[in-house]
Amino acid sequence: MNRDNTVRALEDRERIWDVAVIGGGATGLGVAVDAATRGYSVLLFEQEDFAKGTSSRSTKLVHGGVRYLAQGDVGLVFEALRERGLLRRNAPHLVENEDFIIPCYRWWEKPFYTIGLTVYDLMAGRLGLGKSLPKKRSTVLKLIPTLKPDGLRGGVSYHDGQFDDARLAVNLAQTATDAGGMVMNYARVTGLLKGADGTVNGVRVEDRFTDRTYDVRAGAVINATGVFVDSILVMDNPEDKPMVRPSQGIHVVLDRSFLGGTSAVMIPKTDDGRVLFAVPWHGKVIVGTTDTLREHPELEPRPLEEEVNFILDTAGRYLIRKPKRSDVLSVFAGLRPLAAPKEEGKSTKEISRSHKIIVSPSKLVTITGGKWTTYRKMAEDTIDRAIRLNLLPDRRCETAHYPIHGYHEPTDFGSPLYFYGSDEQKVLAIKAERPDLGERLHPDYPYTGAEVVWAVHEEMAYTVEDVLARRLRMLLLDARAAIAMAPAAARLMAQELGRDERWQQEQVREFTRLAEGYLLK
């Protein structure tokens, strides 16, 4: 994965690519992988870093969606459960089989949830991750010793997937590249190119590092920009009305002692009907999420005070030790791309998470909605639609059983570098060759200079934020520790990228300002 190679490819102004993908989150990267593995020539452009937006800010679950089953959205659950199983098979180094506990405090809850989750298991079929079972009170407290025991009648356990979202995004970018595609971060699409008949046949792209602009011709142009799809649709037709309404979800990160075990907790119905998860992740616990309609998409959405209070208060109702603001190591927000509700006042909880493909009169193909779990099927449906539009020659999808870069089995999820998969030994080799890179970036965390160097040379990381937010995930795990690591990360990156002292200082200053937004005051 080499950005310079992509820039050189852009110099060929006469070349016509098969597919140009706008957007480097889960959806766009999935489309790039699908197109490249079918043998099409493909270019992907991301205006920031890969997974900078929603795709690095999820609840870290690969799941069918228990609450969608309760809402009667059976089709989505069937699709998501199948995709959950395929992703577990294709990326076993990133997707962990997680045991979830639903604590039951009322007499009817245990039989009710046992029946519902048994149906959930049956729908997964051969791709299931384990059997849902009712649990005695004593067993539940042994698995989650920090649950409030008063009134607890037992619980129900079920299985779903847990993963690292931004790391999967990086691996998808590598997979697309391995298959012959090209990807480019910090490349902003500023316009759409059209033929004499008004059909979109390319994009105008600005390299944000050099300010150079390139016209790139392509048979199919895919708008896969998540909450930002409207900004591309307006380039095509300034009269278009907004198609997406962002829904904000926030998460707070706590010390793992708040759960006290390896199981996750799922509260299926909070006071306002939302689901709340508390999920172990990289030695911490992520608690969320909220579902708040927002007016406009933002690159750096900020949690609202009422959202933080909702999560802390709700978690405190179920845990012996109620989390306080001072316990929060990091708080982050993401925006889901929901179809704009047609009915005034319609709740975001009532809007389907199914994906939608829209074909403009200009034959611009837009894919939006969906969720991380179904990214592969979203990509397959998108390229299939482009084929039916005669934008691409007919070729079969290959991704259902296609190993994702880093594929490694079995995976030791206790290893601090497990998410590198088959690349872990290459990272360790850097430490062996350059012992100075074995020094920790922070005394409380296992990450070293070798991981920074690897991110620069193999994962297209160009800023301290790229490394500490999305390659090593420290910004989400512990924002204060991430700030402390920034100077060392900047120094190492400057050495590898040929940057000066001023660049280092600017990087540390910018990252610190960003990271302070992940702290509760």
mmCIF file with all atom_site columns, C-alpha atoms in Angstrom, residues 416 431 435-452 484-485 488-489 491-492:
data_model
loop_
_atom_site.group_PDB
_atom_site.id
_atom_site.type_symbol
_atom_site.label_atom_id
_atom_site.label_alt_id
_atom_site.label_comp_id
_atom_site.label_asym_id
_atom_site.label_entity_id
_atom_site.label_seq_id
_atom_site.pdbx_PDB_ins_code
_atom_site.Cartn_x
_atom_site.Cartn_y
_atom_site.Cartn_z
_atom_site.occupancy
_atom_site.B_iso_or_equiv
_atom_site.pdbx_formal_charge
_atom_site.auth_seq_id
_atom_site.auth_comp_id
_atom_site.auth_asym_id
_atom_site.auth_atom_id
_atom_site.pdbx_PDB_model_num
ATOM 1  C CA . PRO A 1 416 ? -1.162 -6.664 22.403 1.00 0.00 ? 416 PRO A CA 1
ATOM 2  C CA . LYS A 1 431 ? 12.135 -4.327 16.693 1.00 0.00 ? 431 LYS A CA 1
ATOM 3  C CA . PRO A 1 435 ? 16.254 -2.328 19.121 1.00 0.00 ? 435 PRO A CA 1
ATOM 4  C CA . ASP A 1 436 ? 15.747 1.390  19.826 1.00 0.00 ? 436 ASP A CA 1
ATOM 5  C CA . LEU A 1 437 ? 12.242 1.021  18.383 1.00 0.00 ? 437 LEU A CA 1
ATOM 6  C CA . GLY A 1 438 ? 11.352 -1.481 21.100 1.00 0.00 ? 438 GLY A CA 1
ATOM 7  C CA . GLU A 1 439 ? 10.958 1.305  23.640 1.00 0.00 ? 439 GLU A CA 1
ATOM 8  C CA . ARG A 1 440 ? 7.393  1.915  24.816 1.00 0.00 ? 440 ARG A CA 1
ATOM 9  C CA . LEU A 1 441 ? 5.614  5.109  23.810 1.00 0.00 ? 441 LEU A CA 1
ATOM 10 C CA . HIS A 1 442 ? 3.947  5.184  27.243 1.00 0.00 ? 442 HIS A CA 1
ATOM 11 C CA . PRO A 1 443 ? 4.833  3.212  30.389 1.00 0.00 ? 443 PRO A CA 1
ATOM 12 C CA . ASP A 1 444 ? 1.243  1.983  30.869 1.00 0.00 ? 444 ASP A CA 1
ATOM 13 C CA . TYR A 1 445 ? 0.723  0.652  27.347 1.00 0.00 ? 445 TYR A CA 1
ATOM 14 C CA . PRO A 1 446 ? 2.562  -1.964 25.257 1.00 0.00 ? 446 PRO A CA 1
ATOM 15 C CA . TYR A 1 447 ? 2.896  -0.012 22.003 1.00 0.00 ? 447 TYR A CA 1
ATOM 16 C CA . THR A 1 448 ? 6.387  0.878  20.799 1.00 0.00 ? 448 THR A CA 1
ATOM 17 C CA . GLY A 1 449 ? 8.182  2.851  18.129 1.00 0.00 ? 449 GLY A CA 1
ATOM 18 C CA . ALA A 1 450 ? 8.159  -0.161 15.806 1.00 0.00 ? 450 ALA A CA 1
ATOM 19 C CA . GLU A 1 451 ? 4.396  0.115  15.410 1.00 0.00 ? 451 GLU A CA 1
ATOM 20 C CA . VAL A 1 452 ? 4.743  3.798  14.466 1.00 0.00 ? 452 VAL A CA 1
ATOM 21 C CA . ALA A 1 484 ? 1.531  12.009 26.378 1.00 0.00 ? 484 ALA A CA 1
ATOM 22 C CA . MET A 1 485 ? 2.566  9.694  23.508 1.00 0.00 ? 485 MET A CA 1
ATOM 23 C CA . ALA A 1 488 ? 7.481  10.473 20.701 1.00 0.00 ? 488 ALA A CA 1
ATOM 24 C CA . ALA A 1 489 ? 5.195  9.485  17.834 1.00 0.00 ? 489 ALA A CA 1
ATOM 25 C CA . ARG A 1 491 ? 9.604  12.461 16.441 1.00 0.00 ? 491 ARG A CA 1
ATOM 26 C CA . LEU A 1 492 ? 9.612  8.944  14.967 1.00 0.00 ? 492 LEU A CA 1
#
